[in-house]
Coordinates of C-alpha atoms and ligand atoms in Angstrom, one line a residue:
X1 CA -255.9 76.6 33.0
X2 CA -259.2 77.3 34.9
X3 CA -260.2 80.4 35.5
X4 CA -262.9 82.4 37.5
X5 CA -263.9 84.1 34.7
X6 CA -267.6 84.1 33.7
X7 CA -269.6 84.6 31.1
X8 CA -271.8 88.0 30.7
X9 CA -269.7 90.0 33.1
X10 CA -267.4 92.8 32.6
X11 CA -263.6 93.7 32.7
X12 CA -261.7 95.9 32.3
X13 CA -258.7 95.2 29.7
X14 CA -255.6 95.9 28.9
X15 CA -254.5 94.7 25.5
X16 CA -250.9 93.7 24.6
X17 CA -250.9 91.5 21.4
X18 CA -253.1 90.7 18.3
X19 CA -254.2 87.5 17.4
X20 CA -254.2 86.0 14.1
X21 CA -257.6 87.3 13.0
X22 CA -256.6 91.0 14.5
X23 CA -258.4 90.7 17.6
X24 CA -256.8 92.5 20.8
X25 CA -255.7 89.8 23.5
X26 CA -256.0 91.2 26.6
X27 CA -255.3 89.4 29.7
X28 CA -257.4 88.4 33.5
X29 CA -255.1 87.2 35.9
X30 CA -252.6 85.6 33.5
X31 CA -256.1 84.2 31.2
X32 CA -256.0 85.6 27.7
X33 CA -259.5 87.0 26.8
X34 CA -259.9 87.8 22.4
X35 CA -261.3 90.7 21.9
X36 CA -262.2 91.8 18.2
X37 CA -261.4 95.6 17.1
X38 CA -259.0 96.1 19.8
X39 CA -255.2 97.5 19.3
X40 CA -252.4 96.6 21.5
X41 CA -251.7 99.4 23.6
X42 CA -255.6 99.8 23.9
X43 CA -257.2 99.9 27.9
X44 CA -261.3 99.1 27.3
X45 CA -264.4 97.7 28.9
X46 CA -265.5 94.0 27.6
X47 CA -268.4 91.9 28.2
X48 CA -267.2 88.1 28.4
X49 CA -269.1 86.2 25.1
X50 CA -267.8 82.8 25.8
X51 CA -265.3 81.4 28.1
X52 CA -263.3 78.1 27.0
X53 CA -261.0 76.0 28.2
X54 CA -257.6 78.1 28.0
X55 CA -259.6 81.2 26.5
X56 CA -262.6 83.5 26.2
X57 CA -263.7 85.8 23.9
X58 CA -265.0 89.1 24.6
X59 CA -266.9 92.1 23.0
X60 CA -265.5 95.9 23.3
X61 CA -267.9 98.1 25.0
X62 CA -266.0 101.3 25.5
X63 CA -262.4 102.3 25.1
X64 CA -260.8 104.3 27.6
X65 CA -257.7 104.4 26.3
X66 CA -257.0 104.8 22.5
X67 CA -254.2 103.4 20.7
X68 CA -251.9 106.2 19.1
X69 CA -251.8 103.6 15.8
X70 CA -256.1 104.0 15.5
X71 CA -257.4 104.9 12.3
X72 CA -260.7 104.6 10.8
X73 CA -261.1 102.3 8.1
X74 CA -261.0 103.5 4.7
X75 CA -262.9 101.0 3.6
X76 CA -266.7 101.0 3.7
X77 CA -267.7 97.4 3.9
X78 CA -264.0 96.5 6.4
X79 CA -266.6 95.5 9.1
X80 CA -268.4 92.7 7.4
X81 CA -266.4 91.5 4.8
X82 CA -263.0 90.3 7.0
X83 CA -260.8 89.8 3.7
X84 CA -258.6 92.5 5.9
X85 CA -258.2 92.0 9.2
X86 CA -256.0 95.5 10.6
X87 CA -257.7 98.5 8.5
X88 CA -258.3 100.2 11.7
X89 CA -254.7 100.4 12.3
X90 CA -252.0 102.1 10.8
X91 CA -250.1 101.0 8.4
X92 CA -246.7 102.5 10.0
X93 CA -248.5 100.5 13.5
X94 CA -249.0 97.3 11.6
X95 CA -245.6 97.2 10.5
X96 CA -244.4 97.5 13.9
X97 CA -246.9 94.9 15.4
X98 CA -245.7 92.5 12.5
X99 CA -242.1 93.4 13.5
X100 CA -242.9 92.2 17.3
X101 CA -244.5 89.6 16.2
X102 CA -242.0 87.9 14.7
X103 CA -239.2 88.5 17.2
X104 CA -241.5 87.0 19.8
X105 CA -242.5 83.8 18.1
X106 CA -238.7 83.3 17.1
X107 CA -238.0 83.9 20.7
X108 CA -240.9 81.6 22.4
X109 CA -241.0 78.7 20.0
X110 CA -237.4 78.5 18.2
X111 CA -235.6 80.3 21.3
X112 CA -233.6 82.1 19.0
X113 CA -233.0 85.4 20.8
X114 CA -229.4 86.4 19.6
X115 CA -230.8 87.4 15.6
X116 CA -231.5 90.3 14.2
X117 CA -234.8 91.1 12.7
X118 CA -235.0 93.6 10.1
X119 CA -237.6 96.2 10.6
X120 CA -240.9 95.1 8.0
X121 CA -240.0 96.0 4.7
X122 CA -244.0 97.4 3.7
X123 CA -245.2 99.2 0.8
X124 CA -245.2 102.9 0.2
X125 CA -248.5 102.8 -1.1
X126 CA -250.3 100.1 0.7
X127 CA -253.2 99.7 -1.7
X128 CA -254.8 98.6 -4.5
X129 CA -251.9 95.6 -5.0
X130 CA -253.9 92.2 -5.3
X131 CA -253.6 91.0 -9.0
X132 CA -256.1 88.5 -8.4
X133 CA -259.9 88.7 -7.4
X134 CA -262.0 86.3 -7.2
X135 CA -265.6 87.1 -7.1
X136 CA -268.3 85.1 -6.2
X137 CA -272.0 85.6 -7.7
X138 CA -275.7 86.0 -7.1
X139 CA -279.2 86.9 -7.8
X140 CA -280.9 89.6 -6.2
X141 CA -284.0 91.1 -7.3
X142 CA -283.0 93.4 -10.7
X143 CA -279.9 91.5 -11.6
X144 CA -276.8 89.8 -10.7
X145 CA -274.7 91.1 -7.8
X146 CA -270.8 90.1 -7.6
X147 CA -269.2 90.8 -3.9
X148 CA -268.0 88.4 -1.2
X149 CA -269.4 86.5 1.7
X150 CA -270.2 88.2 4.3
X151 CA -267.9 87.4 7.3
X152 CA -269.0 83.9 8.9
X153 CA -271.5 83.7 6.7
X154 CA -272.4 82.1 2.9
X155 CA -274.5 85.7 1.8
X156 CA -273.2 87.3 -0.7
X157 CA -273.1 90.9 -0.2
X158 CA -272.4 93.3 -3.3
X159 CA -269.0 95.0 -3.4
X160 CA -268.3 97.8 -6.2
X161 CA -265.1 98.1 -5.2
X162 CA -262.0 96.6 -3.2
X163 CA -259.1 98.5 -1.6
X164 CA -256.9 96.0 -1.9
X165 CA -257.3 95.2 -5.1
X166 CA -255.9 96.7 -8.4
X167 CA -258.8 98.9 -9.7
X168 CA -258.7 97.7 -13.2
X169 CA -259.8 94.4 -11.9
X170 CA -262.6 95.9 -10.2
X171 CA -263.5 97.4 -13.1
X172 CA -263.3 93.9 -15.0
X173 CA -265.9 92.0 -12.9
X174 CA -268.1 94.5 -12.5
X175 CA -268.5 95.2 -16.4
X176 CA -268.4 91.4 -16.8
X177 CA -271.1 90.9 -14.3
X178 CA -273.4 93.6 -15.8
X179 CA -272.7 92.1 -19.4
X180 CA -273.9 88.2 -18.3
X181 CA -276.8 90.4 -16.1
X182 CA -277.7 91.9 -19.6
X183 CA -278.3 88.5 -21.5
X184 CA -280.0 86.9 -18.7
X185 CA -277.5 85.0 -17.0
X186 CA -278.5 83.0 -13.6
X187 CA -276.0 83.1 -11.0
X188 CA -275.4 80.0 -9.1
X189 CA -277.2 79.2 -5.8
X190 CA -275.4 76.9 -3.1
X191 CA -278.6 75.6 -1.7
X192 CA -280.3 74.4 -4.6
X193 CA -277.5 73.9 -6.4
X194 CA -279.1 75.5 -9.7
X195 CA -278.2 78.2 -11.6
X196 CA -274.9 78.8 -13.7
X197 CA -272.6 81.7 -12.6
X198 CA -270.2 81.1 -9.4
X199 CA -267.4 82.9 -9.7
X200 CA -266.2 85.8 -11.7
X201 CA -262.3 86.2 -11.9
X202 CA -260.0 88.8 -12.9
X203 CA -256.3 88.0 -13.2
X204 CA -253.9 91.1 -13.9
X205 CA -250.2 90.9 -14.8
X206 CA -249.4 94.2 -13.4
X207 CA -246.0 94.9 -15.3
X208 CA -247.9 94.2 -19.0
X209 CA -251.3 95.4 -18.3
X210 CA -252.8 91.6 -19.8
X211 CA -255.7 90.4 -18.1
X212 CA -257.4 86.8 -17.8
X213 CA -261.3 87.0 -17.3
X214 CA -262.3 83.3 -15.9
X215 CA -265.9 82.8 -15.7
X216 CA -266.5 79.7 -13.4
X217 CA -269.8 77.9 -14.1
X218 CA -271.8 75.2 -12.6
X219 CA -273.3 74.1 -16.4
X220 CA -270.8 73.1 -19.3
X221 CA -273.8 75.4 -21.6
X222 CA -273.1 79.3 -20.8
X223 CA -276.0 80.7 -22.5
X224 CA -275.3 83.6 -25.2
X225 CA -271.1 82.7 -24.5
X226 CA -270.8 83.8 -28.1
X227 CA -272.2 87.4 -27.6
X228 CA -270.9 87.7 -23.6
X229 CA -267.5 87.1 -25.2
X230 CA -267.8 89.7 -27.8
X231 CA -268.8 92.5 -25.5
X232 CA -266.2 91.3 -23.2
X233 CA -263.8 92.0 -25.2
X234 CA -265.0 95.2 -26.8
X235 CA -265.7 96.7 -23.3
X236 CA -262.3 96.0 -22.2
X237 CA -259.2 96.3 -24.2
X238 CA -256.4 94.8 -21.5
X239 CA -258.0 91.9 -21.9
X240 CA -256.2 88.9 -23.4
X241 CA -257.9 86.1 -22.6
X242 CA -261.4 84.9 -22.1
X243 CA -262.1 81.3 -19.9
X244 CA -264.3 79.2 -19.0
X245 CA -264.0 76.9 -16.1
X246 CA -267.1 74.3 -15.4
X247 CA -267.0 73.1 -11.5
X248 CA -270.5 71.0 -11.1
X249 CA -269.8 69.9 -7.7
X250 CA -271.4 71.3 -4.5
X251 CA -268.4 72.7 -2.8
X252 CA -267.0 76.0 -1.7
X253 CA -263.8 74.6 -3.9
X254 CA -263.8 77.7 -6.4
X255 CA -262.3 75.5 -9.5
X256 CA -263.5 72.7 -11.2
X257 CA -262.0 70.3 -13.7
X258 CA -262.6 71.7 -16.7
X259 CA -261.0 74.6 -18.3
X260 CA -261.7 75.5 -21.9
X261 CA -260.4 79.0 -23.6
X262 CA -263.6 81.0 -24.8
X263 CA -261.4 83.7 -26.8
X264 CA -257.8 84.7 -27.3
X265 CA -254.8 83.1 -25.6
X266 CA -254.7 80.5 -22.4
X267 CA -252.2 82.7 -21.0
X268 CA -251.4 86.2 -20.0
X269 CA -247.9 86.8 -19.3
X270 CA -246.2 88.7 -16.2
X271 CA -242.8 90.1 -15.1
X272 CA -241.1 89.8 -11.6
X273 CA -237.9 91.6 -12.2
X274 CA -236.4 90.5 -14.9
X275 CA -238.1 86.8 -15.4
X276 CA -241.5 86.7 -17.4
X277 CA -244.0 84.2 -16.6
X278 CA -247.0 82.7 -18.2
X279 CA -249.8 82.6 -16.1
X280 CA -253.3 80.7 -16.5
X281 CA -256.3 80.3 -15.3
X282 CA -255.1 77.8 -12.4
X283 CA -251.7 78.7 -12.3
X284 CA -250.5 79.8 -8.9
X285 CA -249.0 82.6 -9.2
X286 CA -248.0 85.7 -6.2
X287 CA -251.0 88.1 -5.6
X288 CA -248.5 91.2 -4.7
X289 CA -246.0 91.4 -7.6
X290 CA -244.4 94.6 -6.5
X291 CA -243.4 92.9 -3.1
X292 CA -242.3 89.2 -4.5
X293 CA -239.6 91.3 -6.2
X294 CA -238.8 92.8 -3.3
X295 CA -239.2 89.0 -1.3
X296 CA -237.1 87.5 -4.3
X297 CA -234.5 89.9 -4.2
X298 CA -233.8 89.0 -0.6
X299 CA -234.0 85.7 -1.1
X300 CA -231.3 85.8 -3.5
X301 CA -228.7 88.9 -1.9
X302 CA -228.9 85.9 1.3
X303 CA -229.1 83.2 -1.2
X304 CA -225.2 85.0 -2.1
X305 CA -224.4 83.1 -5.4
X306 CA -221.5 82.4 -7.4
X307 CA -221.4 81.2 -10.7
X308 CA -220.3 77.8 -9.9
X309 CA -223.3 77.0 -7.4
X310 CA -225.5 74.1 -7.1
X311 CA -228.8 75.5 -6.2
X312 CA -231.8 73.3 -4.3
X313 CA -235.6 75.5 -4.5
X314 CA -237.7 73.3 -2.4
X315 CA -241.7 73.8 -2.4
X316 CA -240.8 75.7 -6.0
X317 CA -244.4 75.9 -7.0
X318 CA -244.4 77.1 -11.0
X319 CA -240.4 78.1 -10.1
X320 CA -240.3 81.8 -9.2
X321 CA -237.4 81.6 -6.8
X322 CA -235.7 79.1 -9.2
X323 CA -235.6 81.4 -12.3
X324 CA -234.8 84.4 -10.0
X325 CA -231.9 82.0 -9.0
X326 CA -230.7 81.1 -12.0
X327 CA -229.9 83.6 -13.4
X328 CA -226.6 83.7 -11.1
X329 CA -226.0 80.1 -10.2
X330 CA -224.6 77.5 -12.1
X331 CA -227.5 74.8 -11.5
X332 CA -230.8 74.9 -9.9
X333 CA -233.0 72.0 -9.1
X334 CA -236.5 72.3 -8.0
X335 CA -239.7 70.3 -6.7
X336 CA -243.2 70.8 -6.3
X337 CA -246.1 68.0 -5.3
X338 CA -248.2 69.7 -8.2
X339 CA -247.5 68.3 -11.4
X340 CA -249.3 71.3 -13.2
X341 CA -247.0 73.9 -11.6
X342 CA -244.3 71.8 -12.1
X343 CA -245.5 72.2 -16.1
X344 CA -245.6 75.9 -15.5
X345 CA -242.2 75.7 -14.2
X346 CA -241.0 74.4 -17.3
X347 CA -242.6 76.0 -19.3
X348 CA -241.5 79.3 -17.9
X349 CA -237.4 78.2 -17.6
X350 CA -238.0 77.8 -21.7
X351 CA -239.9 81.4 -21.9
X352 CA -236.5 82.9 -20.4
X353 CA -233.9 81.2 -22.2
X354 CA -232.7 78.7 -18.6
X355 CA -234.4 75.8 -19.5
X356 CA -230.6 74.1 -19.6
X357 CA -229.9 75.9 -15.8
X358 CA -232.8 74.3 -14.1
X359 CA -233.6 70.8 -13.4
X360 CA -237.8 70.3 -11.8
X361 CA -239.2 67.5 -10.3
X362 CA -242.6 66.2 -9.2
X363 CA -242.9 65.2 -6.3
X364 CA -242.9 65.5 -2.0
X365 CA -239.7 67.7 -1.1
X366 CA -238.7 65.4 1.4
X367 CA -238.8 62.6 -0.6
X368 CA -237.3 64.3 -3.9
X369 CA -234.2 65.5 -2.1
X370 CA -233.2 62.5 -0.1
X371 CA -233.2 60.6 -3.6
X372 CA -231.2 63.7 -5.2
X373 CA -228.5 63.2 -2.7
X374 CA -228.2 59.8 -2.9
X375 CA -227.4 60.2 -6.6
X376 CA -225.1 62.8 -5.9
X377 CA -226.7 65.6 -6.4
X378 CA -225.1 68.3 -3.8
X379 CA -226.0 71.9 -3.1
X380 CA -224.3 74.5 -2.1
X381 CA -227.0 76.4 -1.3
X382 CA -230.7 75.5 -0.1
X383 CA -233.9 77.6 -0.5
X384 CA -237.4 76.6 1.1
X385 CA -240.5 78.1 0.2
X386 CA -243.4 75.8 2.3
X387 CA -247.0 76.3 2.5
X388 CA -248.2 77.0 6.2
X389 CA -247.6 73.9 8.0
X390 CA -243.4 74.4 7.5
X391 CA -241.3 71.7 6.5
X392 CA -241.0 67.8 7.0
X393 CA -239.0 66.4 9.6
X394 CA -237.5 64.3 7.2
X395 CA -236.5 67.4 4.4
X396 CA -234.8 69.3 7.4
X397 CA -232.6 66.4 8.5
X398 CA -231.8 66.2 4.5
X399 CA -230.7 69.5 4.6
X400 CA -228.3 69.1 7.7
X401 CA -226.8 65.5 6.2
X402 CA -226.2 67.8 3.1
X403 CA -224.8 70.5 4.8
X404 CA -224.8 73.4 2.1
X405 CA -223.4 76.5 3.2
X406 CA -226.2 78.2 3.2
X407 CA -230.1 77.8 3.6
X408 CA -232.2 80.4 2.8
X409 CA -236.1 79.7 4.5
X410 CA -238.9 81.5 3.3
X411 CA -241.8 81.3 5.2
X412 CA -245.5 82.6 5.4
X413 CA -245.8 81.3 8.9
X414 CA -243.2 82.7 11.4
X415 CA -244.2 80.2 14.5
X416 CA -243.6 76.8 11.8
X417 CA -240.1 79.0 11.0
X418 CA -239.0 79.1 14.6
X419 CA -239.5 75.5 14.7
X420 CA -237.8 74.8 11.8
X421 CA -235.2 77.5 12.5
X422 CA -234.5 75.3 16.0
X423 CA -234.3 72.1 14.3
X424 CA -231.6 73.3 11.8
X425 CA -229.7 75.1 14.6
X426 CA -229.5 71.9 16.5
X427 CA -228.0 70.2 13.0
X428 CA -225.1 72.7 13.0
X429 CA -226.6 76.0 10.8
X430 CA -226.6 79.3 12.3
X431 CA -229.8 82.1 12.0
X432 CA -227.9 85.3 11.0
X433 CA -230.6 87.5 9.3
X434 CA -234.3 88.1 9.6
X435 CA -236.1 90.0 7.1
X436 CA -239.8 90.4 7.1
X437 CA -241.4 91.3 4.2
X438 CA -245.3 92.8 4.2
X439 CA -246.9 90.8 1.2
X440 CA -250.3 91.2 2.1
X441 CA -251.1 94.9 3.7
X442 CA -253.8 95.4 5.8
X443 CA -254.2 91.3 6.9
X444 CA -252.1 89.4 10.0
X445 CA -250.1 88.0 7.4
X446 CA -246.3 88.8 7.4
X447 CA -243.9 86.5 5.1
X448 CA -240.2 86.3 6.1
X449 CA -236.9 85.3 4.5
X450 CA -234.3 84.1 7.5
X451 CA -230.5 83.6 6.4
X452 CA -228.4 80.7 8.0
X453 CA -225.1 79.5 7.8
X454 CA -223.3 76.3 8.1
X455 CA -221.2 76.7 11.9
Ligands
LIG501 N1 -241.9 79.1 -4.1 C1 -243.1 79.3 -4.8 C2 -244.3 78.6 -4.1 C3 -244.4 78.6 -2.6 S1 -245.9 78.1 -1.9 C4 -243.4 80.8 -5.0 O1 -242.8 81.6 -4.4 O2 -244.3 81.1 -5.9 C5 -245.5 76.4 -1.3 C6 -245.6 75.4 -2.4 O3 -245.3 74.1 -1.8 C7 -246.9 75.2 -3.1 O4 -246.7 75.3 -4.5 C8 -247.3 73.7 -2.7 O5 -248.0 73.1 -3.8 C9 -246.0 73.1 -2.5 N2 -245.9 71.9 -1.6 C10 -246.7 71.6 -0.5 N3 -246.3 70.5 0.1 C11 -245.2 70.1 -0.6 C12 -244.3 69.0 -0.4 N4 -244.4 68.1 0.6 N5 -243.3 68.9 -1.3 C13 -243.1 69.7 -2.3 N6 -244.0 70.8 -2.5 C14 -245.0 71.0 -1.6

């Protein structure tokens, strides 16, 4: 598309969507123009920044016209930190933009137009849920500061407190920063690739109150560990477990190789309904516990079991959806590329007494299940759970030579589920149900669980 737009000059825009990174697109004759901190629904004068080949970006002078879904951003450093990306919007509006959202994407890239999408399921208190923070570290002048990198941008910018976060894990790295400030700690510094400290994490299993500090150094030598340990632990009673994890590359890779336990156990342990899970350092485990439950639970009312049901979890990561499914079906066989959550997997089926219900695999999904099949392994129903880029070609055509009765897709990525969702209609399954669920408040991201059924 060309376009007789030019850079430096000004428009006036109307906007009508949001792009991934929250900014309002707006459109010039028919040529979308990105325009951070502007809400669909929202009229404005913009200054073109940079025109591309299908694209430009521009910068929001004045609004004229105010979207009813503004709000100002509780949070103080929102602007330059871009962890969230829709703080000035409201949460009611943001559930409603991720509700359009995914009914046009299903409708523009899987034409699937006949399905009904649930309204958003979202938190009643959209705050304060992340179990996880991961903190990254520096020297300033006076001490140690522990924040996050400033938006496009390596600086480090001190940050007391997160929103999102759960405050007791706020409160975790910043007494554990001011404890390694105390005994002279240097924090790590990308350039010169010195110093010791990178990250500070604070891991929180929100239904038992145990929490996992993980200090990532450059150096296997943490000076004073002993002492840093003790007042650790004496400063903050919920926590279990004390780590170290030594990562002497230069890369903005957060983990390294090495993970030794500096006090306590390697593991705090979490519920998700009923199903309790060890978690450690590099487990993966879900950031939002209290919506995975409700995520799960979807899953499994579409997943409909019986008793006598042969279960596939592909992309099962340390199992989740597999315990969760277990617990009604007969058989469940999952399989992950990473051997160590495929360990965790394990190792959590034990911990709830369905170690003899689940069968897990290493491996490629779309390797794995071919290979199942051919040894006669059947399903009668089919979950999928993948990362970003949606599933193999080879895995969906799998699933519609298998033909279960049911597949239940879970996605983080609704435009590589209206692909998918396309492919297995053309293979003979049938998108009844839609149901987007709001993991991660306050960001573009929206998960969704879609029901199909065999035609
Ligand atoms: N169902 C899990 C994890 C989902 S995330 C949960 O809810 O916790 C997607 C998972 O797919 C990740 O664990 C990733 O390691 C895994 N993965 C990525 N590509 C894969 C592939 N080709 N085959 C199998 N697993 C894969």
């Amino acid at each position: 598309m060309s376009s007789a737009i030019e850079k430096n000059q000004q428009y006036t825009l109307t906007f009508e969507d949001l792009t991934h990174d929250g900014a309002g697109v707006g459109k010039i004759d028919g040529f979308p123009v990105f325009v951070p901190n502007a809400l669909p629904g929202e009229r404005g004068q913009v200054k073109i920044i940079k025109v591309k080949k299908g694209y430009a970006f521009g910068r929001l002078l004045q609004l004229d016209e105010e979207s009813p879904d503004r709000v100002e951003a509780p949070c103080p450093i929102y602007k330059q930190c871009g962890g969230c990306q829709l703080q000035h919007m409201s949460y009611e509006g943001q559930l409603k933009a991720k509700h359009k959202q995914v009914v046009e994407v299903l409708a523009r890239i899987g034409k699937i137009n006949d399905v009904t999408v649930h309204q958003v399921l979202g938190m009643k208190d959209p705050w304060r849920y992340r179990n996880k923070a991961q903190v990254p570290v520096a020297d300033r002048e006076g001490g140690l500061v522990a924040g996050f990198y400033q938006k496009r941008s390596h600086d480090i910018i001190d940050m007391q407190q997160c929103l999102i976060q759960q405050s007791t894990n706020d409160e975790v790295v910043q007494v554990v920063r001011s404890i390694c400030e105390k005994y002279g700690v240097r924090a790590y510094d990308e350039a010169s690739h010195r110093g010791v400290l990178r990250h500070i994490m604070a891991r929180y299993g929100a239904v038992t109150g145990e929490t996992m500090v993980v200090l990532v150094t450059r150096t296997a030598d943490l000076p004073h560990k002993k002492k840093i340990v003790e007042e650790i632990v004496a400063a903050l009673p919920q926590v279990k477990s004390v780590v170290q994890n030594v990562n002497t590359k230069r890369t903005n890779v957060i983990f390294g190789d090495e993970t030794r336990v500096l006090w306590g156990e390697e593991y705090i342990y979490d519920y998700i309904g009923d199903i309790k899970f060890a978690i450690s350092a590099r487990s993966f485990y879900q950031v939002n516990p209290e919506q995975t439950k409700v995520l799960y639970d979807k899953a499994l009312e579409y997943a409909n079991l019986s008793a006598e049901d042969s279960v596939i979890d592909a992309y099962c990561g340390i199992g989740t959806i597999s315990l969760f499914l277990a617990q009604q079906a007969k058989h469940v066989y999952g399989v992950e590329i990473v051997p160590e959550a495929i360990e965790d997997a394990k190792r959590n089926a034990e911990l709830n007494g369905l170690a003899e219900r689940v069968t897990f695999e290493v491996g490629e999904a779309e390797a794995v299940i071919p290979n199942w099949y051919k040894q006669g392994v059947g399903a009668d129903v089919i979950v999928v759970d993948p990362p970003r880029k949606g599933c193999d070609e080879a895995l969906l055509q799998t699933i519609i030579d298998m033909k279960p009765k049911r597949v239940v897709y879970v996605s983080c990525n609704p435009a590589t589920l209206a692909r998918d969702l396309r492919v297995l209609e053309d293979g003979g399954f049938k998108t009844v149900e839609v149901q987007p669920v709001d993991m991660f408040p306050h960001t573009t991201h929206c998960e969704v669980v879609a029901k199909l059924e065999l035609k």
